[in-house]
Short mmCIF file of C-alpha atoms in Angstrom, two decimals:
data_model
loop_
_atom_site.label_atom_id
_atom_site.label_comp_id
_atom_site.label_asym_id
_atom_site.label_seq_id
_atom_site.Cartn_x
_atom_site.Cartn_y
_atom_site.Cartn_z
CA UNK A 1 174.38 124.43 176.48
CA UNK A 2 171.00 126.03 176.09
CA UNK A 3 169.50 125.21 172.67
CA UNK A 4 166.16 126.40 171.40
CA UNK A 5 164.42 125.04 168.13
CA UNK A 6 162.05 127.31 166.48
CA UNK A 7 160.22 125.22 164.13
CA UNK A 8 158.46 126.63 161.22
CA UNK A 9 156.52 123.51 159.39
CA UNK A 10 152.99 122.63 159.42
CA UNK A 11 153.16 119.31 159.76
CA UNK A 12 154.97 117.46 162.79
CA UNK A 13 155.37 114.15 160.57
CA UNK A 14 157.04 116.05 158.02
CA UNK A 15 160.62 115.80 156.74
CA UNK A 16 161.36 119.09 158.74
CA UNK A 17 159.40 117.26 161.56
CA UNK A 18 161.55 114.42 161.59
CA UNK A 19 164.88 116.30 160.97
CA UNK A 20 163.40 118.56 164.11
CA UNK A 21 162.96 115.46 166.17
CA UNK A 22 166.27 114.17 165.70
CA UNK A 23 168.19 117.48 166.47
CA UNK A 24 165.99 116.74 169.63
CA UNK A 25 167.71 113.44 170.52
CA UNK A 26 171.17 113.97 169.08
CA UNK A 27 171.12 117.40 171.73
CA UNK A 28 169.95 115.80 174.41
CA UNK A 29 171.89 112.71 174.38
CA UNK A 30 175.29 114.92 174.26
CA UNK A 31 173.88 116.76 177.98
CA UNK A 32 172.06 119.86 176.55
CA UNK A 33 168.82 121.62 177.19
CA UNK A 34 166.45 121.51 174.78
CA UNK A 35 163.70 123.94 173.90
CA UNK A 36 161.17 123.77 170.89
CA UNK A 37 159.16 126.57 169.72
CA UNK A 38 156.64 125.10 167.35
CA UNK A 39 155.27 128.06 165.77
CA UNK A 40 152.52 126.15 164.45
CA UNK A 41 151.21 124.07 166.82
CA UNK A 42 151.34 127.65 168.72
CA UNK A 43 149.53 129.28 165.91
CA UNK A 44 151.70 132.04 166.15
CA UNK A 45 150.40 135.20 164.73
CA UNK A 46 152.76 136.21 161.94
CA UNK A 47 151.18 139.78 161.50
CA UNK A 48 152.55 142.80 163.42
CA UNK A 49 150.17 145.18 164.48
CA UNK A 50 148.61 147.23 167.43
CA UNK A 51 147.97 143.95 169.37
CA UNK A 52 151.13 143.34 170.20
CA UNK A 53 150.92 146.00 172.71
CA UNK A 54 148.85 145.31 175.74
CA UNK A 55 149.39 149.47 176.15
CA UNK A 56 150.01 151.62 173.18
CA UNK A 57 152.67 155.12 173.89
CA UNK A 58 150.68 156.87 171.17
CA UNK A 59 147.20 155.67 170.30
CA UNK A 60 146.79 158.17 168.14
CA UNK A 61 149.62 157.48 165.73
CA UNK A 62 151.19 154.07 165.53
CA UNK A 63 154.75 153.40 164.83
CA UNK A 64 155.55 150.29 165.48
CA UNK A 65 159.60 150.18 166.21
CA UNK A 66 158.44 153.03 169.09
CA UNK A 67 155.84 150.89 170.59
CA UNK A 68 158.46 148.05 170.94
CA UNK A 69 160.14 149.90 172.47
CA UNK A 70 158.10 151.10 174.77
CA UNK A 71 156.77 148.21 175.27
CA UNK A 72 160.15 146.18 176.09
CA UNK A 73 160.59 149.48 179.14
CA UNK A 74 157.23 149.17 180.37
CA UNK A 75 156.37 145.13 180.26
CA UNK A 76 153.47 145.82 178.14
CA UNK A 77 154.34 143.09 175.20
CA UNK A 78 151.95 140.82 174.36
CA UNK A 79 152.27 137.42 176.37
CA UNK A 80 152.92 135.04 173.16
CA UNK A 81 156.07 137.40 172.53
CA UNK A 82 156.96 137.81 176.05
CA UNK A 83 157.14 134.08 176.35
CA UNK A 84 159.61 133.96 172.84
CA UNK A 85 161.96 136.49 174.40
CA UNK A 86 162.47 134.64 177.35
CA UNK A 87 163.62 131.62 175.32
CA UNK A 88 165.62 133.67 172.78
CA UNK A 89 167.58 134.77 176.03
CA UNK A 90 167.95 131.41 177.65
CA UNK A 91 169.43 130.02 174.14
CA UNK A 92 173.00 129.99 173.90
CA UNK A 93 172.32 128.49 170.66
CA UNK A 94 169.31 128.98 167.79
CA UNK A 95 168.51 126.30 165.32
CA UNK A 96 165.81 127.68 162.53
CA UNK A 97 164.20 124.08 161.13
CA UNK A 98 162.21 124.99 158.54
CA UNK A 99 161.56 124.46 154.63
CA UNK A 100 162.42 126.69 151.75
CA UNK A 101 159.02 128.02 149.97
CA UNK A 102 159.11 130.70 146.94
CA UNK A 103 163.05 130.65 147.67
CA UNK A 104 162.32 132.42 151.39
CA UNK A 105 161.74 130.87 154.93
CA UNK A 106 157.57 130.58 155.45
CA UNK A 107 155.70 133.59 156.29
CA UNK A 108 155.15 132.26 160.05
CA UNK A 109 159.11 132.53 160.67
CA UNK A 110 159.04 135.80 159.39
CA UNK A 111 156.46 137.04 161.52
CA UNK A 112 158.46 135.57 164.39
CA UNK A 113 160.91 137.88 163.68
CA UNK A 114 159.13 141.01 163.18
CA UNK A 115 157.72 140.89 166.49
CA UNK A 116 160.31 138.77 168.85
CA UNK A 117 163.46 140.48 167.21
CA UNK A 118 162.22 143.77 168.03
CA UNK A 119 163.97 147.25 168.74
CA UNK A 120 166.08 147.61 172.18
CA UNK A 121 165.57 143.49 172.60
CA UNK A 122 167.34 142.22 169.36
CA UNK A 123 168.88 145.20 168.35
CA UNK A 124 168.97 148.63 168.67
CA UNK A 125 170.78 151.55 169.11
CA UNK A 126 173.40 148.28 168.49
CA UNK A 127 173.68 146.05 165.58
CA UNK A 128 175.95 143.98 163.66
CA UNK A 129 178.96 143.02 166.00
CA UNK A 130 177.46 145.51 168.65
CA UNK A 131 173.77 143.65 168.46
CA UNK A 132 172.20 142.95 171.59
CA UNK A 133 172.15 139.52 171.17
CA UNK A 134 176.01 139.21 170.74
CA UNK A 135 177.11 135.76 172.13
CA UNK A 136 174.54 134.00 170.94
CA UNK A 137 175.07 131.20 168.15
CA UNK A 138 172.68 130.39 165.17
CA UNK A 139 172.20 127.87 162.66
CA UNK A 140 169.54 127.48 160.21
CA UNK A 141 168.61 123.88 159.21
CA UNK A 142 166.24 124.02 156.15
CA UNK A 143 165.02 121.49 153.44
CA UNK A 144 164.34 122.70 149.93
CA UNK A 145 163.36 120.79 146.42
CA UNK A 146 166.28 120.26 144.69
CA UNK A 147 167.53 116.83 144.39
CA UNK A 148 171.12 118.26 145.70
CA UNK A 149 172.84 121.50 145.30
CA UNK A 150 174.03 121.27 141.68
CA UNK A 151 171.30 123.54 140.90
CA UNK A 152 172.50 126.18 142.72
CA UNK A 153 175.86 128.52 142.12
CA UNK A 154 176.88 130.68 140.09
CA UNK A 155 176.20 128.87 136.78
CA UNK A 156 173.03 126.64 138.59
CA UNK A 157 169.68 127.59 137.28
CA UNK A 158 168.50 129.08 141.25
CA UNK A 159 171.26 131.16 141.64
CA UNK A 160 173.55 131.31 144.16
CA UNK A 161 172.18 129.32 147.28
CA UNK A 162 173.82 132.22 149.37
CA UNK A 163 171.47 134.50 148.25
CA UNK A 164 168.60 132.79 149.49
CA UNK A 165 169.66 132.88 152.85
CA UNK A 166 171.16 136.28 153.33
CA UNK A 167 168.40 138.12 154.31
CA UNK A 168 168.06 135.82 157.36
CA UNK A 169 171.32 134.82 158.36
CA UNK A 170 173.14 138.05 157.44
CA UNK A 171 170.36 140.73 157.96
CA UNK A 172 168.33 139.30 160.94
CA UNK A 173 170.59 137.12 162.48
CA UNK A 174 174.01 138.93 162.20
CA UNK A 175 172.51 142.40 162.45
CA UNK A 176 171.38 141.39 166.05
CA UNK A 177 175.02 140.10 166.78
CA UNK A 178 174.79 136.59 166.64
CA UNK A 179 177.09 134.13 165.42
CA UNK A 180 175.87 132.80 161.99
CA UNK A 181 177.26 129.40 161.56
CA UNK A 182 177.72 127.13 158.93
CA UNK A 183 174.02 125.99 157.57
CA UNK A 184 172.47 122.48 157.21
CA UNK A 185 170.97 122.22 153.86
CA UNK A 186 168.64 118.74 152.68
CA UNK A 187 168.13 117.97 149.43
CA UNK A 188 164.67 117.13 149.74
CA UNK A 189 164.49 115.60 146.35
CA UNK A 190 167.61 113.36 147.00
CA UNK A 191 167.46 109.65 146.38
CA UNK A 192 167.40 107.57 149.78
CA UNK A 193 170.32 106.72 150.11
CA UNK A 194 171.73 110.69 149.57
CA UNK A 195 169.22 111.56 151.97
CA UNK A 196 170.91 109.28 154.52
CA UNK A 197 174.34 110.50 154.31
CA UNK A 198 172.93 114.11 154.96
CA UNK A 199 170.70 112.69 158.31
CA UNK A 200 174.28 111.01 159.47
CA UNK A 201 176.39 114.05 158.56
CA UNK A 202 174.09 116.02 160.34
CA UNK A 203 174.23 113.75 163.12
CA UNK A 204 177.79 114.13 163.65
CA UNK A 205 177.83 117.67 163.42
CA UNK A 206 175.47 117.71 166.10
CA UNK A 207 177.25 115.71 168.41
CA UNK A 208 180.21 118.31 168.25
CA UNK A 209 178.25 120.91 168.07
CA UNK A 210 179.84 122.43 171.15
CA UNK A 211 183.50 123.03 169.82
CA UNK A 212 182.20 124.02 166.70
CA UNK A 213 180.25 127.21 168.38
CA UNK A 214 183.13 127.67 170.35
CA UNK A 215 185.18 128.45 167.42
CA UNK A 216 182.57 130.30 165.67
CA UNK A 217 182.28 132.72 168.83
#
């Protein structure tokens, strides 16, 4: 199986960095491919504009959804999202490592999205179950403050934890036709020895990884 990493943290030694790195092994060691996009180390651009165009269909007047695509017909995309296509179409399976910051994904990720999911590549005239990238699996695998998840629900103090993640996994991910499954949430804030059992769990998890997306698809 095909399985690229985009990885949305500053900071390699980080939590996310380590959590990244051993999704890395565990993968490998069970015979799959392994791709990482560190979007940071990268430095990619998070703002859409004009220069994602090497050509523009009307310089005059931008729109941006009609110079994707345009651009996806004519092979006019700039090269940094040329290369992220490519790797969103080898993937059989997405993993999204990053943390949760202001109860979202960091701005970098969603700049990745504005300009590598775009019109007639990730979507478009499909979406939802008809998406273009139907058949492809996802999983998002994010850290966030709370010393576990008893803070969340719908008596916590943050709310539903569901909420904080349906923009991406229900309205990016699922609206291009991908598979959304189950996400891999760290209590950053844990105690050692809770922060363990998550790293094994996850472990696990990942070494099965392939039946799991096979009953997800």
């Amino acid at each position: 199986m095909n399985v690229l990493i985009v990885f949305a943290h500053p900071d390699g030694q980080s939590l996310n960095g380590a959590l990244k790195d051993i999704t890395v092994g565990i993968l490998e060691q069970n015979g799959h491919k392994v791709e990482v996009s560190d979007l940071y180390k990268k430095k990619f651009k998070a703002i859409a504009d004009q220069d994602d165009f090497l050509v523009l269909k009307n310089p005059n007047r931008f729109n941006y959804i009609s110079e994707q695509y345009h651009a996806l017909k004519n092979n006019t995309f700039a090269a940094d999202i040329v290369e992220e296509q490519r790797l969103v179409t080898w993937a059989d399976l997405i993993i999204f490592q990053y943390p949760m910051w202001w109860t979202d994904a960091p701005a970098i990720l969603k700049g990745w999205f504005d300009r590598v999911f775009s019109y007639s590549f990730a979507y478009g005239p499909g979406r939802y179950e008809d998406g273009n990238l139907k058949g492809k699996a996802a999983i998002i695998s994010l850290t966030h403050g709370a010393e576990d998840l008893s803070e969340y629900g719908e008596n916590g103090i943050k709310g539903k934890v569901e909420e904080r993640l349906f923009n991406i996994q229900h309205e990016k991910l699922y609206f291009c036709g991908m598979t959304v499954l189950e996400p891999f949430l760290f209590p950053a804030g844990a105690d050692e020895e809770t922060r363990l059992q998550h790293i094994q769990a996850w472990e696990k998890r990942l070494a099965g990884l392939k039946d799991e997306i096979l009953v997800g698809l």
